[in-house]
PDB file of C-alpha atoms in Angstrom:
ATOM      1  CA  UNK A   1      -0.363  -0.295  -0.022  1.00 44.00           C
ATOM      2  CA  UNK A   2       3.110   2.677   0.923  1.00 43.00           C
ATOM      3  CA  UNK A   3       3.844   1.839  -2.725  1.00 44.00           C
ATOM      4  CA  UNK A   4       0.947   2.291  -4.617  1.00 38.00           C
ATOM      5  CA  UNK A   5       0.807   5.770  -2.507  1.00 40.00           C
ATOM      6  CA  UNK A   6       4.318   6.289  -3.232  1.00 35.00           C
ATOM      7  CA  UNK A   7       3.559   6.316  -7.134  1.00 34.00           C
ATOM      8  CA  UNK A   8       0.768   8.659  -7.468  1.00 36.00           C
ATOM      9  CA  UNK A   9       2.667  10.767  -5.725  1.00 37.00           C
ATOM     10  CA  UNK A  10       5.051  11.210  -8.546  1.00 38.00           C
ATOM     11  CA  UNK A  11       2.533  10.982 -11.188  1.00 39.00           C
ATOM     12  CA  UNK A  12       2.162  15.143 -11.410  1.00 42.00           C
ATOM     13  CA  UNK A  13       5.572  15.704 -11.877  1.00 37.00           C
ATOM     14  CA  UNK A  14       6.132  12.305 -14.666  1.00 36.00           C
ATOM     15  CA  UNK A  15       3.361  14.032 -16.546  1.00 36.00           C
ATOM     16  CA  UNK A  16       4.488  17.304 -16.400  1.00 37.00           C
ATOM     17  CA  UNK A  17       8.489  16.466 -17.395  1.00 38.00           C
ATOM     18  CA  UNK A  18       6.518  14.884 -19.980  1.00 37.00           C
ATOM     19  CA  UNK A  19       4.577  17.203 -21.268  1.00 42.00           C
ATOM     20  CA  UNK A  20       5.201  19.101 -24.950  1.00 47.00           C
ATOM     21  CA  UNK A  21       5.813  22.151 -23.692  1.00 51.00           C
ATOM     22  CA  UNK A  22       9.803  23.221 -23.281  1.00 50.00           C
ATOM     23  CA  UNK A  23      10.489  25.034 -20.125  1.00 51.00           C
ATOM     24  CA  UNK A  24      11.087  28.937 -20.945  1.00 61.00           C
ATOM     25  CA  UNK A  25      14.765  29.925 -22.096  1.00 78.00           C
ATOM     26  CA  UNK A  26      16.018  32.785 -22.156  1.00 92.00           C
ATOM     27  CA  UNK A  27      17.080  32.964 -25.564  1.00 95.00           C
ATOM     28  CA  UNK A  28      18.631  36.899 -26.414  1.00 96.00           C
ATOM     29  CA  UNK A  29      19.303  40.228 -25.001  1.00 96.00           C
ATOM     30  CA  UNK A  30      19.216  44.172 -26.727  1.00 96.00           C
ATOM     31  CA  UNK A  31      22.016  46.447 -27.404  1.00 97.00           C
ATOM     32  CA  UNK A  32      20.814  49.614 -29.003  1.00 97.00           C
ATOM     33  CA  UNK A  33      22.430  52.324 -31.236  1.00 97.00           C
ATOM     34  CA  UNK A  34      21.592  55.654 -31.554  1.00 96.00           C
ATOM     35  CA  UNK A  35      22.557  57.848 -34.608  1.00 92.00           C
ATOM     36  CA  UNK A  36      21.586  61.005 -32.854  1.00 88.00           C
ATOM     37  CA  UNK A  37      20.609  62.197 -29.284  1.00 89.00           C
ATOM     38  CA  UNK A  38      18.362  59.823 -27.179  1.00 94.00           C
ATOM     39  CA  UNK A  39      17.565  57.834 -23.892  1.00 96.00           C
ATOM     40  CA  UNK A  40      18.594  54.193 -23.935  1.00 97.00           C
ATOM     41  CA  UNK A  41      16.212  52.017 -20.424  1.00 97.00           C
ATOM     42  CA  UNK A  42      17.099  47.834 -21.455  1.00 96.00           C
ATOM     43  CA  UNK A  43      14.942  45.184 -19.640  1.00 94.00           C
ATOM     44  CA  UNK A  44      16.071  41.671 -20.242  1.00 91.00           C
ATOM     45  CA  UNK A  45      13.977  41.126 -23.768  1.00 95.00           C
ATOM     46  CA  UNK A  46      12.895  44.896 -24.476  1.00 96.00           C
ATOM     47  CA  UNK A  47      14.230  48.174 -24.289  1.00 97.00           C
ATOM     48  CA  UNK A  48      12.896  52.332 -24.056  1.00 98.00           C
ATOM     49  CA  UNK A  49      13.907  54.853 -26.296  1.00 98.00           C
ATOM     50  CA  UNK A  50      13.407  58.602 -25.809  1.00 97.00           C
ATOM     51  CA  UNK A  51      14.740  60.797 -28.480  1.00 96.00           C
ATOM     52  CA  UNK A  52      14.228  64.268 -29.079  1.00 93.00           C
ATOM     53  CA  UNK A  53      12.427  65.556 -32.073  1.00 92.00           C
ATOM     54  CA  UNK A  54      14.764  65.603 -34.996  1.00 91.00           C
ATOM     55  CA  UNK A  55      14.771  62.091 -37.231  1.00 91.00           C
ATOM     56  CA  UNK A  56      17.766  59.494 -36.758  1.00 93.00           C
ATOM     57  CA  UNK A  57      17.982  55.806 -37.297  1.00 96.00           C
ATOM     58  CA  UNK A  58      18.235  52.866 -34.597  1.00 98.00           C
ATOM     59  CA  UNK A  59      19.688  49.921 -34.548  1.00 98.00           C
ATOM     60  CA  UNK A  60      19.027  47.669 -32.307  1.00 98.00           C
ATOM     61  CA  UNK A  61      20.762  44.659 -31.835  1.00 97.00           C
ATOM     62  CA  UNK A  62      19.543  40.835 -30.873  1.00 97.00           C
ATOM     63  CA  UNK A  63      22.429  38.737 -29.284  1.00 96.00           C
ATOM     64  CA  UNK A  64      21.633  35.074 -27.910  1.00 95.00           C
ATOM     65  CA  UNK A  65      21.962  31.396 -29.237  1.00 93.00           C
ATOM     66  CA  UNK A  66      18.407  31.110 -31.873  1.00 95.00           C
ATOM     67  CA  UNK A  67      17.194  30.669 -35.071  1.00 95.00           C
ATOM     68  CA  UNK A  68      15.396  32.884 -36.153  1.00 95.00           C
ATOM     69  CA  UNK A  69      12.951  36.032 -35.235  1.00 97.00           C
ATOM     70  CA  UNK A  70       9.651  37.586 -36.637  1.00 96.00           C
ATOM     71  CA  UNK A  71       8.615  40.958 -36.293  1.00 97.00           C
ATOM     72  CA  UNK A  72       4.568  41.594 -35.484  1.00 95.00           C
ATOM     73  CA  UNK A  73       2.366  43.143 -37.948  1.00 94.00           C
ATOM     74  CA  UNK A  74       1.304  46.130 -35.818  1.00 94.00           C
ATOM     75  CA  UNK A  75       3.921  49.154 -36.449  1.00 96.00           C
ATOM     76  CA  UNK A  76       3.150  52.205 -36.057  1.00 96.00           C
ATOM     77  CA  UNK A  77       2.751  53.493 -38.673  1.00 95.00           C
ATOM     78  CA  UNK A  78       5.344  57.237 -38.563  1.00 96.00           C
ATOM     79  CA  UNK A  79       8.585  54.843 -38.125  1.00 97.00           C
ATOM     80  CA  UNK A  80      10.236  52.893 -40.938  1.00 97.00           C
ATOM     81  CA  UNK A  81      11.186  49.723 -39.385  1.00 97.00           C
ATOM     82  CA  UNK A  82      13.779  46.826 -41.419  1.00 96.00           C
ATOM     83  CA  UNK A  83      15.756  43.507 -40.336  1.00 94.00           C
ATOM     84  CA  UNK A  84      18.407  41.500 -41.075  1.00 91.00           C
ATOM     85  CA  UNK A  85      19.642  37.901 -39.366  1.00 88.00           C
ATOM     86  CA  UNK A  86      19.844  39.145 -35.927  1.00 95.00           C
ATOM     87  CA  UNK A  87      19.224  43.309 -36.147  1.00 97.00           C
ATOM     88  CA  UNK A  88      16.274  45.620 -36.194  1.00 97.00           C
ATOM     89  CA  UNK A  89      16.721  49.086 -37.881  1.00 97.00           C
ATOM     90  CA  UNK A  90      13.889  52.056 -37.208  1.00 98.00           C
ATOM     91  CA  UNK A  91      13.851  54.992 -39.460  1.00 97.00           C
ATOM     92  CA  UNK A  92      12.634  57.975 -36.975  1.00 97.00           C
ATOM     93  CA  UNK A  93      11.135  61.302 -39.344  1.00 95.00           C
ATOM     94  CA  UNK A  94      11.543  65.076 -38.103  1.00 92.00           C
ATOM     95  CA  UNK A  95       8.372  64.959 -35.803  1.00 92.00           C
ATOM     96  CA  UNK A  96       7.796  68.567 -37.400  1.00 81.00           C
ATOM     97  CA  UNK A  97       5.630  70.028 -34.992  1.00 80.00           C
ATOM     98  CA  UNK A  98       3.684  67.400 -33.349  1.00 86.00           C
ATOM     99  CA  UNK A  99       3.610  66.733 -29.914  1.00 91.00           C
ATOM    100  CA  UNK A 100       5.571  63.883 -28.151  1.00 95.00           C
ATOM    101  CA  UNK A 101       4.563  60.210 -29.744  1.00 96.00           C
ATOM    102  CA  UNK A 102       5.338  57.150 -28.631  1.00 97.00           C
ATOM    103  CA  UNK A 103       4.732  53.696 -30.572  1.00 97.00           C
ATOM    104  CA  UNK A 104       5.582  50.137 -29.643  1.00 97.00           C
ATOM    105  CA  UNK A 105       7.240  47.357 -31.776  1.00 98.00           C
ATOM    106  CA  UNK A 106       6.669  43.980 -30.319  1.00 97.00           C
ATOM    107  CA  UNK A 107       8.761  40.524 -32.076  1.00 97.00           C
ATOM    108  CA  UNK A 108       9.493  36.998 -31.282  1.00 97.00           C
ATOM    109  CA  UNK A 109      12.211  35.264 -30.854  1.00 97.00           C
ATOM    110  CA  UNK A 110      12.604  31.347 -31.874  1.00 96.00           C
ATOM    111  CA  UNK A 111      14.786  28.130 -31.055  1.00 95.00           C
ATOM    112  CA  UNK A 112      13.169  24.841 -32.045  1.00 93.00           C
ATOM    113  CA  UNK A 113      10.213  24.943 -29.826  1.00 92.00           C
ATOM    114  CA  UNK A 114      11.955  27.754 -27.158  1.00 95.00           C
ATOM    115  CA  UNK A 115      10.328  31.216 -27.825  1.00 95.00           C
ATOM    116  CA  UNK A 116      10.315  34.386 -26.155  1.00 96.00           C
ATOM    117  CA  UNK A 117       8.676  37.558 -26.467  1.00 96.00           C
ATOM    118  CA  UNK A 118      10.431  41.218 -26.941  1.00 97.00           C
ATOM    119  CA  UNK A 119       9.218  45.174 -27.473  1.00 97.00           C
ATOM    120  CA  UNK A 120      11.439  48.066 -28.330  1.00 98.00           C
ATOM    121  CA  UNK A 121       9.708  51.121 -27.449  1.00 98.00           C
ATOM    122  CA  UNK A 122      10.033  54.294 -29.011  1.00 98.00           C
ATOM    123  CA  UNK A 123       9.272  57.732 -27.548  1.00 97.00           C
ATOM    124  CA  UNK A 124       9.975  61.331 -29.831  1.00 97.00           C
ATOM    125  CA  UNK A 125       8.972  64.270 -27.401  1.00 95.00           C
ATOM    126  CA  UNK A 126       8.144  67.323 -29.451  1.00 93.00           C
ATOM    127  CA  UNK A 127      11.123  69.645 -30.626  1.00 90.00           C
ATOM    128  CA  UNK A 128      12.107  72.310 -28.206  1.00 90.00           C
ATOM    129  CA  UNK A 129      14.582  75.009 -28.742  1.00 91.00           C
ATOM    130  CA  UNK A 130      16.852  73.691 -26.396  1.00 90.00           C
ATOM    131  CA  UNK A 131      17.146  71.006 -29.333  1.00 91.00           C
ATOM    132  CA  UNK A 132      17.270  73.302 -31.960  1.00 91.00           C
ATOM    133  CA  UNK A 133      19.762  75.033 -30.742  1.00 93.00           C
ATOM    134  CA  UNK A 134      21.615  71.974 -29.921  1.00 92.00           C
ATOM    135  CA  UNK A 135      21.514  70.990 -33.636  1.00 93.00           C
ATOM    136  CA  UNK A 136      22.411  74.528 -35.127  1.00 95.00           C
ATOM    137  CA  UNK A 137      25.941  73.748 -33.306  1.00 95.00           C
ATOM    138  CA  UNK A 138      26.108  70.601 -34.540  1.00 94.00           C
ATOM    139  CA  UNK A 139      25.481  71.561 -37.672  1.00 96.00           C
ATOM    140  CA  UNK A 140      28.306  74.903 -38.198  1.00 96.00           C
ATOM    141  CA  UNK A 141      30.566  72.683 -36.398  1.00 96.00           C
ATOM    142  CA  UNK A 142      30.296  70.046 -38.796  1.00 96.00           C
ATOM    143  CA  UNK A 143      31.282  72.897 -41.499  1.00 96.00           C
ATOM    144  CA  UNK A 144      33.888  73.988 -40.002  1.00 96.00           C
ATOM    145  CA  UNK A 145      35.902  70.521 -39.035  1.00 95.00           C
ATOM    146  CA  UNK A 146      36.603  71.141 -42.870  1.00 91.00           C
ATOM    147  CA  UNK A 147      37.926  74.703 -42.373  1.00 95.00           C
ATOM    148  CA  UNK A 148      40.932  76.427 -40.864  1.00 95.00           C
ATOM    149  CA  UNK A 149      39.063  77.963 -37.530  1.00 96.00           C
ATOM    150  CA  UNK A 150      40.922  80.597 -35.594  1.00 94.00           C
ATOM    151  CA  UNK A 151      39.443  81.898 -32.443  1.00 92.00           C
ATOM    152  CA  UNK A 152      41.589  84.784 -31.512  1.00 88.00           C
ATOM    153  CA  UNK A 153      41.664  87.842 -33.649  1.00 88.00           C
ATOM    154  CA  UNK A 154      44.271  89.233 -35.116  1.00 89.00           C
ATOM    155  CA  UNK A 155      45.927  92.247 -33.819  1.00 87.00           C
ATOM    156  CA  UNK A 156      44.946  95.244 -35.807  1.00 84.00           C
ATOM    157  CA  UNK A 157      42.425  93.063 -37.845  1.00 83.00           C
ATOM    158  CA  UNK A 158      44.595  91.922 -40.138  1.00 90.00           C
ATOM    159  CA  UNK A 159      43.233  89.293 -41.664  1.00 92.00           C
ATOM    160  CA  UNK A 160      44.439  86.818 -44.073  1.00 94.00           C
ATOM    161  CA  UNK A 161      43.050  87.179 -47.238  1.00 94.00           C
ATOM    162  CA  UNK A 162      41.784  84.797 -50.179  1.00 94.00           C
ATOM    163  CA  UNK A 163      39.801  81.990 -50.847  1.00 92.00           C
ATOM    164  CA  UNK A 164      41.974  79.928 -49.010  1.00 93.00           C
ATOM    165  CA  UNK A 165      41.703  82.079 -46.453  1.00 95.00           C
ATOM    166  CA  UNK A 166      41.429  80.803 -42.587  1.00 96.00           C
ATOM    167  CA  UNK A 167      37.698  81.522 -40.845  1.00 97.00           C
ATOM    168  CA  UNK A 168      37.980  83.895 -37.946  1.00 96.00           C
ATOM    169  CA  UNK A 169      35.414  83.926 -34.683  1.00 95.00           C
ATOM    170  CA  UNK A 170      33.944  87.582 -34.286  1.00 92.00           C
ATOM    171  CA  UNK A 171      34.131  87.377 -30.929  1.00 84.00           C
ATOM    172  CA  UNK A 172      31.050  86.316 -29.116  1.00 82.00           C
ATOM    173  CA  UNK A 173      28.238  86.274 -31.476  1.00 85.00           C
ATOM    174  CA  UNK A 174      29.177  83.069 -32.850  1.00 92.00           C
ATOM    175  CA  UNK A 175      29.912  84.768 -36.339  1.00 96.00           C
ATOM    176  CA  UNK A 176      32.676  83.540 -38.536  1.00 97.00           C
ATOM    177  CA  UNK A 177      33.861  85.259 -40.952  1.00 97.00           C
ATOM    178  CA  UNK A 178      36.540  84.683 -44.089  1.00 97.00           C
ATOM    179  CA  UNK A 179      37.708  87.491 -46.219  1.00 96.00           C
ATOM    180  CA  UNK A 180      38.289  86.943 -49.964  1.00 96.00           C
ATOM    181  CA  UNK A 181      38.821  90.742 -50.212  1.00 94.00           C
ATOM    182  CA  UNK A 182      38.511  93.652 -47.945  1.00 90.00           C
ATOM    183  CA  UNK A 183      37.426  96.833 -50.743  1.00 86.00           C
ATOM    184  CA  UNK A 184      39.312 100.178 -50.258  1.00 87.00           C
ATOM    185  CA  UNK A 185      36.443 101.863 -49.379  1.00 88.00           C
ATOM    186  CA  UNK A 186      35.011 101.770 -45.937  1.00 90.00           C
ATOM    187  CA  UNK A 187      31.728 102.512 -44.316  1.00 91.00           C
ATOM    188  CA  UNK A 188      30.225 104.470 -41.573  1.00 91.00           C
ATOM    189  CA  UNK A 189      27.567 104.368 -39.106  1.00 91.00           C
ATOM    190  CA  UNK A 190      24.082 105.517 -40.308  1.00 93.00           C
ATOM    191  CA  UNK A 191      25.289 104.730 -44.358  1.00 93.00           C
ATOM    192  CA  UNK A 192      23.658 102.706 -46.875  1.00 94.00           C
ATOM    193  CA  UNK A 193      25.491 100.092 -47.706  1.00 94.00           C
ATOM    194  CA  UNK A 194      24.375  97.623 -50.911  1.00 93.00           C
ATOM    195  CA  UNK A 195      25.210  94.113 -50.688  1.00 93.00           C
ATOM    196  CA  UNK A 196      25.144  91.094 -52.750  1.00 93.00           C
ATOM    197  CA  UNK A 197      24.654  87.256 -51.436  1.00 93.00           C
ATOM    198  CA  UNK A 198      23.979  83.331 -51.584  1.00 94.00           C
ATOM    199  CA  UNK A 199      23.489  81.808 -48.707  1.00 94.00           C
ATOM    200  CA  UNK A 200      24.039  77.469 -48.120  1.00 96.00           C
ATOM    201  CA  UNK A 201      21.356  76.184 -44.989  1.00 95.00           C
ATOM    202  CA  UNK A 202      24.061  74.401 -43.089  1.00 96.00           C
ATOM    203  CA  UNK A 203      20.963  72.189 -41.720  1.00 93.00           C
ATOM    204  CA  UNK A 204      21.154  70.391 -44.705  1.00 93.00           C
ATOM    205  CA  UNK A 205      25.029  70.002 -45.150  1.00 94.00           C
ATOM    206  CA  UNK A 206      24.704  69.065 -41.725  1.00 92.00           C
ATOM    207  CA  UNK A 207      22.550  65.778 -42.985  1.00 87.00           C
ATOM    208  CA  UNK A 208      23.647  65.609 -46.464  1.00 91.00           C
ATOM    209  CA  UNK A 209      27.921  65.812 -46.072  1.00 92.00           C
ATOM    210  CA  UNK A 210      26.738  68.689 -48.745  1.00 92.00           C
ATOM    211  CA  UNK A 211      26.365  72.161 -49.424  1.00 92.00           C
ATOM    212  CA  UNK A 212      23.927  71.570 -52.060  1.00 87.00           C
ATOM    213  CA  UNK A 213      21.812  74.855 -54.052  1.00 88.00           C
ATOM    214  CA  UNK A 214      22.592  78.262 -52.447  1.00 89.00           C
ATOM    215  CA  UNK A 215      19.607  80.796 -53.306  1.00 87.00           C
ATOM    216  CA  UNK A 216      19.683  84.660 -52.874  1.00 87.00           C
ATOM    217  CA  UNK A 217      20.516  87.758 -55.287  1.00 84.00           C
ATOM    218  CA  UNK A 218      24.097  86.923 -56.691  1.00 86.00           C
ATOM    219  CA  UNK A 219      24.112  85.555 -59.513  1.00 78.00           C
ATOM    220  CA  UNK A 220      20.398  87.042 -61.055  1.00 72.00           C
ATOM    221  CA  UNK A 221      21.404  90.332 -61.813  1.00 62.00           C
ATOM    222  CA  UNK A 222      17.623  90.966 -62.576  1.00 62.00           C
ATOM    223  CA  UNK A 223      16.995  90.917 -58.922  1.00 68.00           C
ATOM    224  CA  UNK A 224      17.678  94.210 -57.157  1.00 76.00           C
ATOM    225  CA  UNK A 225      20.574  94.641 -55.188  1.00 79.00           C
ATOM    226  CA  UNK A 226      19.669  94.608 -51.636  1.00 89.00           C
ATOM    227  CA  UNK A 227      20.544  97.196 -49.097  1.00 92.00           C
ATOM    228  CA  UNK A 228      20.874  98.313 -45.445  1.00 93.00           C
ATOM    229  CA  UNK A 229      21.365 100.618 -43.461  1.00 94.00           C
ATOM    230  CA  UNK A 230      24.818 100.323 -41.077  1.00 93.00           C
ATOM    231  CA  UNK A 231      23.810 100.705 -37.270  1.00 91.00           C
ATOM    232  CA  UNK A 232      20.460 101.497 -38.062  1.00 90.00           C
ATOM    233  CA  UNK A 233      17.154 100.402 -36.189  1.00 89.00           C
ATOM    234  CA  UNK A 234      14.521 100.334 -39.835  1.00 90.00           C
ATOM    235  CA  UNK A 235      12.968  97.857 -40.655  1.00 89.00           C
ATOM    236  CA  UNK A 236      14.545  97.938 -44.405  1.00 86.00           C
ATOM    237  CA  UNK A 237      17.902  97.075 -41.979  1.00 91.00           C
ATOM    238  CA  UNK A 238      16.048  94.705 -39.176  1.00 90.00           C
ATOM    239  CA  UNK A 239      14.788  92.313 -41.377  1.00 90.00           C
ATOM    240  CA  UNK A 240      18.386  91.552 -42.299  1.00 91.00           C
ATOM    241  CA  UNK A 241      19.871  90.382 -38.815  1.00 91.00           C
ATOM    242  CA  UNK A 242      22.636  91.711 -37.078  1.00 92.00           C
ATOM    243  CA  UNK A 243      24.876  89.175 -38.748  1.00 94.00           C
ATOM    244  CA  UNK A 244      25.530  90.748 -42.043  1.00 93.00           C
ATOM    245  CA  UNK A 245      26.666  94.187 -40.848  1.00 94.00           C
ATOM    246  CA  UNK A 246      29.538  93.032 -38.060  1.00 93.00           C
ATOM    247  CA  UNK A 247      32.081  92.873 -40.944  1.00 94.00           C
ATOM    248  CA  UNK A 248      31.939  96.367 -41.591  1.00 93.00           C
ATOM    249  CA  UNK A 249      32.971  96.927 -37.719  1.00 92.00           C
ATOM    250  CA  UNK A 250      35.921  95.445 -38.321  1.00 92.00           C
ATOM    251  CA  UNK A 251      37.439  97.063 -41.099  1.00 90.00           C
ATOM    252  CA  UNK A 252      35.488  95.160 -44.225  1.00 92.00           C
ATOM    253  CA  UNK A 253      34.664  98.351 -46.571  1.00 91.00           C
ATOM    254  CA  UNK A 254      33.572  97.181 -50.269  1.00 92.00           C
ATOM    255  CA  UNK A 255      35.456  93.639 -50.005  1.00 93.00           C
ATOM    256  CA  UNK A 256      33.192  90.267 -50.075  1.00 96.00           C
ATOM    257  CA  UNK A 257      33.722  87.311 -47.826  1.00 97.00           C
ATOM    258  CA  UNK A 258      32.079  84.102 -46.380  1.00 97.00           C
ATOM    259  CA  UNK A 259      30.064  84.218 -42.969  1.00 97.00           C
ATOM    260  CA  UNK A 260      28.652  81.539 -40.880  1.00 97.00           C
ATOM    261  CA  UNK A 261      25.833  83.528 -39.184  1.00 96.00           C
ATOM    262  CA  UNK A 262      23.779  81.158 -36.406  1.00 96.00           C
ATOM    263  CA  UNK A 263      20.486  81.886 -36.878  1.00 94.00           C
ATOM    264  CA  UNK A 264      20.228  84.367 -33.835  1.00 92.00           C
ATOM    265  CA  UNK A 265      22.169  86.480 -35.476  1.00 93.00           C
ATOM    266  CA  UNK A 266      20.263  86.458 -38.762  1.00 90.00           C
ATOM    267  CA  UNK A 267      17.146  87.001 -40.634  1.00 85.00           C
ATOM    268  CA  UNK A 268      13.795  87.198 -38.799  1.00 83.00           C
ATOM    269  CA  UNK A 269      12.901  83.798 -40.112  1.00 83.00           C
ATOM    270  CA  UNK A 270      16.376  82.303 -39.565  1.00 87.00           C
ATOM    271  CA  UNK A 271      15.589  83.419 -36.015  1.00 87.00           C
ATOM    272  CA  UNK A 272      12.219  81.698 -36.135  1.00 85.00           C
ATOM    273  CA  UNK A 273      13.377  78.440 -37.623  1.00 87.00           C
ATOM    274  CA  UNK A 274      16.755  78.447 -35.712  1.00 91.00           C
ATOM    275  CA  UNK A 275      18.340  77.839 -38.931  1.00 93.00           C
ATOM    276  CA  UNK A 276      21.964  78.682 -39.144  1.00 95.00           C
ATOM    277  CA  UNK A 277      23.390  79.575 -42.525  1.00 96.00           C
ATOM    278  CA  UNK A 278      26.358  79.723 -44.768  1.00 97.00           C
ATOM    279  CA  UNK A 279      26.631  83.476 -46.344  1.00 96.00           C
ATOM    280  CA  UNK A 280      28.783  84.259 -49.180  1.00 96.00           C
ATOM    281  CA  UNK A 281      29.110  88.772 -49.829  1.00 96.00           C
ATOM    282  CA  UNK A 282      29.968  91.288 -51.453  1.00 95.00           C
ATOM    283  CA  UNK A 283      29.387  94.535 -50.652  1.00 94.00           C
ATOM    284  CA  UNK A 284      28.842  97.947 -52.642  1.00 92.00           C
ATOM    285  CA  UNK A 285      29.061 101.849 -52.106  1.00 86.00           C
ATOM    286  CA  UNK A 286      26.391 102.307 -54.813  1.00 82.00           C
ATOM    287  CA  UNK A 287      23.239  99.905 -56.141  1.00 76.00           C
ATOM    288  CA  UNK A 288      24.775  97.177 -58.325  1.00 67.00           C
TER     289      UNK A 288
END
């Protein structure tokens, strides 16, 4: 009788061990690489990623001894997801003025009959002024990496001149100037300054590595020469921002310069959109 009771006691364990389901295994772990700025929190089989409003690529590697994985069908519409053998790549677009948004990508990892589920939660915050100013600084830095830069002004403003001249940092304004020609006629405050210009968006340079097409009145003689009053506060002057006047304060007359102008020293639209520009400017004493 004692033997029968002992057999009955073992039966539940026998059936569990011989069941169809294999015990759950820890098949993988997660590694995350961001293409831009953000914060990452990684759990055993999931991760939470918080990024700012600028677009970037996120790479998620699945590390472990498994056969395959499959991404679920409910991918958020604002994310573009591709996958390779052990990698998930996610393209996060610019938030473009929208509020903070959150999306989850779910997937399953397989090894034989065993499987683990995992998830990637992405929160993209609305774009702040601080984010935009950081992006602007990165754009300016990216362009200057291929240039010779001098942070200290030369004594007596004796700038090197020419197409190969360095970019000088003009004080705390954040403006950088390359002097192509200094000119022989100089301007006094209150005087009308005429100019022709072309400019390139440095945010485009940051994302593409190229300046792309310029715009302005430099190559279009059909457009009138633009003008401002040196040191003036009239609308015709303030619409251009303070940046384009700065070279005249350093003894550049009717000459030619390249200027990197950060948004807060630029035109009204540049300030509003926090867009830095590379300007190519020629100043004139009269309409040209």
